[in-house]
Structures are given as structure tokens and as C-alpha cells.
PDB file of C-alpha atoms in Angstrom:
ATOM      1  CA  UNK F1285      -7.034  19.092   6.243  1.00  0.00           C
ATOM      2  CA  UNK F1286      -5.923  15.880   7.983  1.00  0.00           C
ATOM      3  CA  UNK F1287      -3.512  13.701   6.198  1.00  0.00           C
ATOM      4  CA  UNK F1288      -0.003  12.613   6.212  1.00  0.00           C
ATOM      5  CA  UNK F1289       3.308  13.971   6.045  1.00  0.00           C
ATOM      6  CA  UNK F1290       6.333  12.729   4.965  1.00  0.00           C
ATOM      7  CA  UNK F1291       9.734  14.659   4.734  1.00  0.00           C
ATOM      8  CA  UNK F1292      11.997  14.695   3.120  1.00  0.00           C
ATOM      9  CA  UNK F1293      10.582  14.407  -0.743  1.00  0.00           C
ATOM     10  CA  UNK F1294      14.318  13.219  -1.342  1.00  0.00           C
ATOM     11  CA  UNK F1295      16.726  11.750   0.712  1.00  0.00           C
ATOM     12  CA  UNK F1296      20.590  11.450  -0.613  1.00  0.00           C
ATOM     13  CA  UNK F1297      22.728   8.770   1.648  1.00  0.00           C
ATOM     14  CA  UNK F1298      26.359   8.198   2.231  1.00  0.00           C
ATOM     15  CA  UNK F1299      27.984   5.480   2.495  1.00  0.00           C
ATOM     16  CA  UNK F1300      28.167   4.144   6.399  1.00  0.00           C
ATOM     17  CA  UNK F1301      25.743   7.199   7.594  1.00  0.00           C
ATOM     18  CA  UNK F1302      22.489   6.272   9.279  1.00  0.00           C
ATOM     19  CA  UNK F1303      19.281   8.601   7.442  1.00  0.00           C
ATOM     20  CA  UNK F1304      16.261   9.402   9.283  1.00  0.00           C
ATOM     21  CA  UNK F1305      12.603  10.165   7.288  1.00  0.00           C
ATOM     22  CA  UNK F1306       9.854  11.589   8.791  1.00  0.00           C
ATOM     23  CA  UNK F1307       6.193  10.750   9.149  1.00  0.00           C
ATOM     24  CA  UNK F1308       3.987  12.696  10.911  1.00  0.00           C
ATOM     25  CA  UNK F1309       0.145  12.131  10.818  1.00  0.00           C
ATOM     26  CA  UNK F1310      -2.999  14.256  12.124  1.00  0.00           C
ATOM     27  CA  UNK F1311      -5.830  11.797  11.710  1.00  0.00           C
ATOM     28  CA  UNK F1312      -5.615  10.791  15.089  1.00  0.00           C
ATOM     29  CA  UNK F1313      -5.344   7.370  13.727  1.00  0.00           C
ATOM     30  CA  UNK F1314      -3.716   3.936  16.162  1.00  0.00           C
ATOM     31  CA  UNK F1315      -1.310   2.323  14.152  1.00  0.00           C
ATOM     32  CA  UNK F1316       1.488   3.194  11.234  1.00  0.00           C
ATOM     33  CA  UNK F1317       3.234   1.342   8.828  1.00  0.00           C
ATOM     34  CA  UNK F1318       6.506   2.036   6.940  1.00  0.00           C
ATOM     35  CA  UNK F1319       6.522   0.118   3.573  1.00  0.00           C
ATOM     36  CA  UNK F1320       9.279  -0.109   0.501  1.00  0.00           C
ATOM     37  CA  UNK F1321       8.527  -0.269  -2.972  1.00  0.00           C
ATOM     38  CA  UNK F1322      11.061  -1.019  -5.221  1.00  0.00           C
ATOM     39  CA  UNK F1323      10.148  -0.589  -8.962  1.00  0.00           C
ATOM     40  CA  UNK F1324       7.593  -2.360 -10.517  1.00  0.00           C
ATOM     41  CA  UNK F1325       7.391  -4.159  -6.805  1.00  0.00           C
ATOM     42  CA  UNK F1326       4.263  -3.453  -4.334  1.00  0.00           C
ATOM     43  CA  UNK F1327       4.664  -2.276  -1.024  1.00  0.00           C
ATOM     44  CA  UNK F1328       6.516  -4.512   1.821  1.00  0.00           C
ATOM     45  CA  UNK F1329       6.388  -4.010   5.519  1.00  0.00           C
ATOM     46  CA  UNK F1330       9.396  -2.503   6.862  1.00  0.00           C
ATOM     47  CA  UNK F1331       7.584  -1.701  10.197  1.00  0.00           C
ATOM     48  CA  UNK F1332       4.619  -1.195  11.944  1.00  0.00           C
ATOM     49  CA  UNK F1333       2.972   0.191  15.048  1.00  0.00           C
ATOM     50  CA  UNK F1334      -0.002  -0.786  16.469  1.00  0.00           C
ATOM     51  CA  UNK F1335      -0.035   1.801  19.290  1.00  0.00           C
ATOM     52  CA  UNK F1336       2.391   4.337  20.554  1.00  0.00           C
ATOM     53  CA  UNK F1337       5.399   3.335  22.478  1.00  0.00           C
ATOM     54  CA  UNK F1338       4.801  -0.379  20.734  1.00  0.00           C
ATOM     55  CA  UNK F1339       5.941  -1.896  17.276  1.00  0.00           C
ATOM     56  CA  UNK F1340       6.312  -5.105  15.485  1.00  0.00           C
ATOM     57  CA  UNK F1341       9.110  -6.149  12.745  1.00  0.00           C
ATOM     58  CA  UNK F1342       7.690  -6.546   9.241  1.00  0.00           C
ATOM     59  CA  UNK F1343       8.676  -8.574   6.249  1.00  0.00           C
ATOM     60  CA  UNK F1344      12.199  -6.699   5.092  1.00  0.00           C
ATOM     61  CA  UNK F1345      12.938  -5.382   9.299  1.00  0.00           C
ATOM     62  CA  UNK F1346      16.618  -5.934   8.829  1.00  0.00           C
ATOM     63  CA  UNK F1347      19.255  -2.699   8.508  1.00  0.00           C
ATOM     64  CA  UNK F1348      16.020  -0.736   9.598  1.00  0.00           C
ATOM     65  CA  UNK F1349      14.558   1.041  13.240  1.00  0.00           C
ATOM     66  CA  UNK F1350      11.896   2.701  14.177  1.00  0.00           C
ATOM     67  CA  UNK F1351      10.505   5.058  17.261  1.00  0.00           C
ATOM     68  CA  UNK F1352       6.472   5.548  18.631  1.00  0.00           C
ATOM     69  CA  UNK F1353       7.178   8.236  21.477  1.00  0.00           C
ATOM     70  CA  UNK F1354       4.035   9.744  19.881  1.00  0.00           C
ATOM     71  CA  UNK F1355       0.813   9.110  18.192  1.00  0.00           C
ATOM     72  CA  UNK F1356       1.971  11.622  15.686  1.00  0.00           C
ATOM     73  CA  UNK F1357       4.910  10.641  14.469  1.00  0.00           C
ATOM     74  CA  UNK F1358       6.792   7.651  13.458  1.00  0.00           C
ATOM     75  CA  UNK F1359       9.979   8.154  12.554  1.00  0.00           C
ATOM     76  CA  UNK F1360      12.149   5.477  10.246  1.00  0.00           C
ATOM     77  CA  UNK F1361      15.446   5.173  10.353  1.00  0.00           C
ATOM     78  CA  UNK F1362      17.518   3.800   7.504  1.00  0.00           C
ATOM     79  CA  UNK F1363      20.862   2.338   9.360  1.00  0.00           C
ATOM     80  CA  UNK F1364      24.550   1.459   7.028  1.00  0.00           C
ATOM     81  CA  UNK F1365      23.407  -2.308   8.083  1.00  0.00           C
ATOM     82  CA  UNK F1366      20.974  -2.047   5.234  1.00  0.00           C
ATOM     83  CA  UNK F1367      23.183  -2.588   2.022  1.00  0.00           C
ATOM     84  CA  UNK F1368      20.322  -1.658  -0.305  1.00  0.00           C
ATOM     85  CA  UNK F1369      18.905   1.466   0.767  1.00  0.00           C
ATOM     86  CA  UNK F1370      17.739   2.640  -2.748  1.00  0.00           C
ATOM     87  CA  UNK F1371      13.913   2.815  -2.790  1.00  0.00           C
ATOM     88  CA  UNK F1372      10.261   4.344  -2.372  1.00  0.00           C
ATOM     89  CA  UNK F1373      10.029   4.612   1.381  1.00  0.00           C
ATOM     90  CA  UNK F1374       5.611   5.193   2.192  1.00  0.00           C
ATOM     91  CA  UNK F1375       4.175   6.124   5.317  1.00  0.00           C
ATOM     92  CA  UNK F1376       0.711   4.643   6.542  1.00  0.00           C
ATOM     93  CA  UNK F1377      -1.712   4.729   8.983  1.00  0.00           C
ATOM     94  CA  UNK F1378      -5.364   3.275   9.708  1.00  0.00           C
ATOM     95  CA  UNK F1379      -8.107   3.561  12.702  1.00  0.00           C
ATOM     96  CA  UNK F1380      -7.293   0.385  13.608  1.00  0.00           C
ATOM     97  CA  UNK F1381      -7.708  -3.473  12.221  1.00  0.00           C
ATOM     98  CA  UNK F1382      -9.614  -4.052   8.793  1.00  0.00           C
ATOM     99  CA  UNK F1383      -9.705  -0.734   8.060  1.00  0.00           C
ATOM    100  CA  UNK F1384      -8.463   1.459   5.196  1.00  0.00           C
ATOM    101  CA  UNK F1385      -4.458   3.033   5.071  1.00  0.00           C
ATOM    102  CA  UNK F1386      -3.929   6.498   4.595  1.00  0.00           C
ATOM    103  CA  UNK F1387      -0.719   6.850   2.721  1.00  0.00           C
ATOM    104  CA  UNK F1388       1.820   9.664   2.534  1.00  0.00           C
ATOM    105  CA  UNK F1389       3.588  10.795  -1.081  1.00  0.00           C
ATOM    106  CA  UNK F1390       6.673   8.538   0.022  1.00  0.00           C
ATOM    107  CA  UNK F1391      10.482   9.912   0.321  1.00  0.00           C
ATOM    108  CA  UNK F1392      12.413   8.886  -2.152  1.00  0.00           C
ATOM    109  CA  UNK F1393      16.381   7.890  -1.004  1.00  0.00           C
ATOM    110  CA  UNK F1394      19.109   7.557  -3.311  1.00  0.00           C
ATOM    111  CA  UNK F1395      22.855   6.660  -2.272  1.00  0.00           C
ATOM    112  CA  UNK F1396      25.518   9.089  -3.222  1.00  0.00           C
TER     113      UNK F1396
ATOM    114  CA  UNK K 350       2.679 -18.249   2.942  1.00  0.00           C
ATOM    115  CA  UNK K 351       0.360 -16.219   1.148  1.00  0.00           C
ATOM    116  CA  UNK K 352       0.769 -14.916  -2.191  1.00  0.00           C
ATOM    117  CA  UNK K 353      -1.308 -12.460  -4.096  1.00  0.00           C
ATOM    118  CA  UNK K 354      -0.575 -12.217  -7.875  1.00  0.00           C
ATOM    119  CA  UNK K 355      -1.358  -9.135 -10.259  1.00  0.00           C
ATOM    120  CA  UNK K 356      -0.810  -9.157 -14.095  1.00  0.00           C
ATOM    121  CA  UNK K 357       2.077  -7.054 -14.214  1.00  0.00           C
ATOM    122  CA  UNK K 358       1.475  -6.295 -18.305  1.00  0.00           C
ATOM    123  CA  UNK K 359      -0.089  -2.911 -18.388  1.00  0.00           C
ATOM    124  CA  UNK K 360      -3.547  -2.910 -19.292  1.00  0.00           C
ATOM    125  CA  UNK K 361      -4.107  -0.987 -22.783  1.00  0.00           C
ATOM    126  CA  UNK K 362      -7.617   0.613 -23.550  1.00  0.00           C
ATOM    127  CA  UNK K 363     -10.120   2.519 -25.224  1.00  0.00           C
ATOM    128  CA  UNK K 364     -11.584   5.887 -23.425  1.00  0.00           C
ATOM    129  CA  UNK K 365     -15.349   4.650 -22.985  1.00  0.00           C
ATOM    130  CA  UNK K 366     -14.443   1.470 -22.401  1.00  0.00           C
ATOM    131  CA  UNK K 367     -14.590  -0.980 -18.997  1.00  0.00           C
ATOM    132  CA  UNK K 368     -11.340  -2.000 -17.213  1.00  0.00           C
ATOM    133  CA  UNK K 369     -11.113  -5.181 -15.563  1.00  0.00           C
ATOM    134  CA  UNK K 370      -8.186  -5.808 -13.330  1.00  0.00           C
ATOM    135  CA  UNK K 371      -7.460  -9.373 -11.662  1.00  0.00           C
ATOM    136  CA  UNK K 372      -6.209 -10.037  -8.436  1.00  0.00           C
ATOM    137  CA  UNK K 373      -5.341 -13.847  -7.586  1.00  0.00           C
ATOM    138  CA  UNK K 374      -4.270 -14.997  -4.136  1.00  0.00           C
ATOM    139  CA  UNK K 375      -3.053 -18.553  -2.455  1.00  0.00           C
ATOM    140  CA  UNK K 376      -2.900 -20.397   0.568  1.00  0.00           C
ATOM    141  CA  UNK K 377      -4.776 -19.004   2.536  1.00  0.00           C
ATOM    142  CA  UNK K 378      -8.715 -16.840   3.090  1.00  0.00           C
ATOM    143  CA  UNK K 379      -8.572 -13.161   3.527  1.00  0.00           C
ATOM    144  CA  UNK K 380     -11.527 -11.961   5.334  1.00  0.00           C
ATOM    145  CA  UNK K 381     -11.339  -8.549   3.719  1.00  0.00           C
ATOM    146  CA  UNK K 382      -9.834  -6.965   0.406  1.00  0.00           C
ATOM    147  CA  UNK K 383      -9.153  -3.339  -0.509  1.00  0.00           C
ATOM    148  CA  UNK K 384      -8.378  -1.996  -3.884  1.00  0.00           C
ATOM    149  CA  UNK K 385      -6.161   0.950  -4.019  1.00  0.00           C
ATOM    150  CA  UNK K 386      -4.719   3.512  -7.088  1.00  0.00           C
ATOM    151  CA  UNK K 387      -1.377   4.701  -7.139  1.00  0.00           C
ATOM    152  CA  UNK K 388      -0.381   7.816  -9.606  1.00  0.00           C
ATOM    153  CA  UNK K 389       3.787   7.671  -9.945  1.00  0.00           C
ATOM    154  CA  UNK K 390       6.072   9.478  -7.136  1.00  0.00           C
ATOM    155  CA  UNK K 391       2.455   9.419  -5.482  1.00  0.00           C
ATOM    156  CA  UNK K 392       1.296   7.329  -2.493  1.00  0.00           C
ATOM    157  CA  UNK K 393      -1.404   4.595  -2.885  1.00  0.00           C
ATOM    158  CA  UNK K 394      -5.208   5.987  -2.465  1.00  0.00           C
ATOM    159  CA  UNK K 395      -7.815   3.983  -0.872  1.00  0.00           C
ATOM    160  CA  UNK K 396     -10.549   2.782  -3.114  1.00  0.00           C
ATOM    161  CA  UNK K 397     -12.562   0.296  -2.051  1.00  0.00           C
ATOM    162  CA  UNK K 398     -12.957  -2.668   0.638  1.00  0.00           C
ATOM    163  CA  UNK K 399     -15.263  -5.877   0.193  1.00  0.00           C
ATOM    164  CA  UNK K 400     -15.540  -7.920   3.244  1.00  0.00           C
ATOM    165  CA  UNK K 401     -15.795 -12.108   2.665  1.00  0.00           C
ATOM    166  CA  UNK K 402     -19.034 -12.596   2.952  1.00  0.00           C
ATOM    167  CA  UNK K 403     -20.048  -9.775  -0.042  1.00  0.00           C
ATOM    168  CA  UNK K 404     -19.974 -10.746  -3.580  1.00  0.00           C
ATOM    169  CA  UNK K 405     -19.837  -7.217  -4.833  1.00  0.00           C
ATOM    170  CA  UNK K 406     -19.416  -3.796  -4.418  1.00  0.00           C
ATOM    171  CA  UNK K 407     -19.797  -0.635  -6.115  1.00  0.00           C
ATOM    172  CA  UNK K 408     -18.936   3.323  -5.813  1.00  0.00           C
ATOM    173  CA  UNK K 409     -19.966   5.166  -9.075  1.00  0.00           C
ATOM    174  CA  UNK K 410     -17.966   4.199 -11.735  1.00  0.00           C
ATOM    175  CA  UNK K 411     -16.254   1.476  -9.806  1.00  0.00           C
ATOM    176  CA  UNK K 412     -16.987  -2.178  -9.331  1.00  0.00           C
ATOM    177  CA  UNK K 413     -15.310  -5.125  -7.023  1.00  0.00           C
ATOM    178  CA  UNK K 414     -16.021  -8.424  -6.538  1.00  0.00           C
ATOM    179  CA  UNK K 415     -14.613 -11.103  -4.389  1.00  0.00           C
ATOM    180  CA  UNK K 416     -15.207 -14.889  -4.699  1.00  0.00           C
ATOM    181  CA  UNK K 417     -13.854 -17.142  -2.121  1.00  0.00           C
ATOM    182  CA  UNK K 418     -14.294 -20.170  -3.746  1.00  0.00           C
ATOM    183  CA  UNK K 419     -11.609 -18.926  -6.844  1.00  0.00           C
ATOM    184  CA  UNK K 420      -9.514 -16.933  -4.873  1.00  0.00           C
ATOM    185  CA  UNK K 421     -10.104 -13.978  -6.823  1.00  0.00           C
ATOM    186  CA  UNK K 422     -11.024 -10.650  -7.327  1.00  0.00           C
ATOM    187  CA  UNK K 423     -12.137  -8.394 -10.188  1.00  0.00           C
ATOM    188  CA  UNK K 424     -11.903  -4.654 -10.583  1.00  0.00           C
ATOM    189  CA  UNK K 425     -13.844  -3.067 -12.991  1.00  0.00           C
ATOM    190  CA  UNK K 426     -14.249   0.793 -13.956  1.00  0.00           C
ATOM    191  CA  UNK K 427     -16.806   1.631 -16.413  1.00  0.00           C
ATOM    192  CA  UNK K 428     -16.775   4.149 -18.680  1.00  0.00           C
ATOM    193  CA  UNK K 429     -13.103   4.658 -18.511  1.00  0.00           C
ATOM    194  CA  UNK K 430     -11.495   8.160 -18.914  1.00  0.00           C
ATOM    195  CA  UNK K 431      -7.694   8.923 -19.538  1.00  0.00           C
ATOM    196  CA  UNK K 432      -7.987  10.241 -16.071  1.00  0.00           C
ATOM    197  CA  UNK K 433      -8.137   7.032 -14.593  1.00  0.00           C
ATOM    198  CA  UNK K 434      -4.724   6.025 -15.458  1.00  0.00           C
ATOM    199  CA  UNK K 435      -2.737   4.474 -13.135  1.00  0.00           C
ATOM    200  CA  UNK K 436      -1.423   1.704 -11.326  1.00  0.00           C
ATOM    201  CA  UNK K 437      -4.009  -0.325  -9.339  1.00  0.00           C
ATOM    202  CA  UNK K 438      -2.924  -2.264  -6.174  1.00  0.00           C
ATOM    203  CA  UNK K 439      -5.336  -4.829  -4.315  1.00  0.00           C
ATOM    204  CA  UNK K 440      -4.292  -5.712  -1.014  1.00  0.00           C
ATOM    205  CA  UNK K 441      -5.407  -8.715   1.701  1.00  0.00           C
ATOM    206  CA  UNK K 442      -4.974  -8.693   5.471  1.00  0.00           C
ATOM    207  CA  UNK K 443      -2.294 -10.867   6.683  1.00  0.00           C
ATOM    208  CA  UNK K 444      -3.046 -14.119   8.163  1.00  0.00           C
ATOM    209  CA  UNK K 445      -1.176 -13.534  11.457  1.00  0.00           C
ATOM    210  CA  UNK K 446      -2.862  -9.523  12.131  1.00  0.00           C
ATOM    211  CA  UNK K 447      -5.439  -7.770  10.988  1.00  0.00           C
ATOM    212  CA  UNK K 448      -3.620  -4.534  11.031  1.00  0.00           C
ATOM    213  CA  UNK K 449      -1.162  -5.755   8.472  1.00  0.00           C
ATOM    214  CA  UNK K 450      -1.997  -5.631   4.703  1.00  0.00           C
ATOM    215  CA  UNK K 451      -0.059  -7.780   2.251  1.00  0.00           C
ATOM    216  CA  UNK K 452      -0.088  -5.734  -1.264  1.00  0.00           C
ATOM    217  CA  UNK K 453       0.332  -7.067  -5.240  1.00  0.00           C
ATOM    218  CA  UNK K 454       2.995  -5.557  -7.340  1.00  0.00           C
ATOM    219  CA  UNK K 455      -0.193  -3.624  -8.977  1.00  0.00           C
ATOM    220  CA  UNK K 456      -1.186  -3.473 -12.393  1.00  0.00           C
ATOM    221  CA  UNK K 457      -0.682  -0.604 -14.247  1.00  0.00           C
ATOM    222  CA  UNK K 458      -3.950   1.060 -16.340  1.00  0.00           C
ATOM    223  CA  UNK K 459      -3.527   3.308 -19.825  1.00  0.00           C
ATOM    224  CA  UNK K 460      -6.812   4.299 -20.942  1.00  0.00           C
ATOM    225  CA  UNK K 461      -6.146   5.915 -24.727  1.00  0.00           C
ATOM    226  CA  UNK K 462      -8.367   9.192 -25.349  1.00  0.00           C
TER     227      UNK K 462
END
């Protein structure tokens, strides 16, 4: 079945280490997104990608990268610039504009 | 900049009974609107999408419509069953892309058996 995948489900970060979460998609879809929900928040933009080797800065950008080497994958990385890391991380993609996301079931980080 | 506002009080009701959630934007005119559910440690599930220029739109138990001229939008599920509890999220394109989506904070759905 096409869908997304995110790993890991949890995600435990030290303090002044850099954490990488995987997406990886099969829907042969254009563009991802990686959101953050904090609780009882909705979802904002970290980053997204519109087509591989190309992405744009989204609302909350800052103490975050990201990587489009493939159509597959987009890859977040959550850098010791961001002071905050503690949140819902959710991977999305979409066919392309004004169409429907496809989310994965989110990694969950935590500092230790 | 835009700003799209859910009722974030949990909605409360009877099995058998319809749901109506509200979703309120400003400053600006989305050309399209999606609804989407959200179970918790889940990821949101697309729904449904109503373009502008429809009033309503429908998909068995489920009912959206979109007026322009209020800024609003209404989603209704009929018949409501304790399995449709959940949070429900409407989203709007972003004025500067179409391949961004700005999302409410959701309003979360208990439908009592």
C-alpha cells in the first residue's frame, strides 16, 4: 500500500546534539511538508519542498534543516539552535498545488 | 496575515445526533478549503475539499459548506457515532502558494454512545 513513513515513533534529544527524523513516501507525490504541532496547537510549517533538490522556509524555519536528494525522502533535521525541540513533528506530501496532504503518524521528540 | 479560528471547546454530543463544526478565517479569500480528522498520536486524514465557487459538498455522512461572503465554513456529520470522535482540522491555502496549507488548532469531537 502507498503511504508515508515516518521513523522514529520516538525521538529522545540531548542537550547540544543535532536529531535527524525520517520521512520517506511511495506515492510518487511532488512536494513534502514538515509541520509541528504543539498541544492543543494545529500544524505549522517547518519546511517544505516543492520538488526534489528544491525547498522553501516555512513559518517556524529557525533551529531547523532539511534535504530533497530524492523524491522519496525528506529528511528533517532538528539542530541545538532550536531551544524548544519538544513536539509532534508530521510528515506530508500532495500531487501538487490545491490538492489533498497525505500525512504520516508523526515522531514524537522529547529532550532528555 | 491570515488567520483561521476554530472553537477550541470540545464539542459534546449525543450518538444519533448531527455535529456542526465552525471554521472562521480573516484577511484574506482562500480559493479552496479542506477538512481533515485527526485521532491522537495519529496524523491528520484528508476529508474533504470545497473549491470557492461551491456552496456545498457532501460524502455520505459528511457535509461542508463554504461561504465567501462570511468567511466561514461549516462541518456537519449526520448521524453521529462514537466512532467519529476526534479532533477536526480545516485548513486554507496560503495566500503566497498554493502548495502551502495554513491549518486551525482543530476542534475536538466526543460523540456520547
Amino acid at each position: 500500500d502507498g503511504g508515508i513513513t515516518q521513523s522514529p515513533k520516538y525521538l529522545f534529544r540531548k542537550e547540544g546534539q543535532n536529531v535527524t527524523l525520517s520521512c520517506e513516501q511511495n506515492l510518487n507525490h511532488d512536494a513534502m511538508y514538515w509541520y509541528r504541532q504543539d498541544p492543543g496547537q494545529g500544524l505549522r510549517l517547518i519546511y517544505y519542498s516543492q520538488i526534489v533538490n528544491d525547498f522553501q522556509k516555512g513559518d517556524i524555519a529557525e533551529g531547523y534543516s532539511v534535504s530533497r536528494e530524492k523524491k522519496e525522502s525528506f529528511p528533517l533535521t532538528v539542530t541545538s539552535a532550536q531551544k524548544n525541540p519538544t513536539a509532534f513533528y508530521l510528515c506530508a506530501s500532495t500531487r501538487g498545488q490545491n490538492q489533498p496532504q497525505h500525512f504520516g503518524d508523526g515522531t514524537r521528540l522529547s529532550i532528555l | 496575515s491570515q488567520k483561521i479560528e476554530q472553537n477550541s471547546e470540545a464539542l459534546n454530543i449525543q450518538e444519533g445526533k448531527t455535529a456542526t463544526l465552525t471554521c472562521n478565517y480573516t484577511n484574506y479569500s482562500p480559493a479552496y478549503l479542506q477538512w481533515y480528522r485527526q485521532d491522537p498520536g495519529r496524523g491528520p486524514v484528508f476529508l474533504l475539499l470545497i473549491r470557492e465557487n461551491e456552496k456545498e459538498k457532501r460524502k455520505e455522512r459528511l457535509k461542508v459548506t463554504f461561504d465567501t461572503t462570511l468567511k466561514q465554513s461549516l462541518f456537519h456529520i449526520t448521524a453521529s457515532q462514537p466512532a467519529d470522535s476526534a479532533t477536526y482540522l480545516c485548513a486554507l491555502d496560503g495566500v503566497d502558494s498554493s502548495y502551502k496549507l495554513i491549518f486551525g488548532s482543530g476542534t475536538r469531537l466526543l460523540v456520547r454512545p
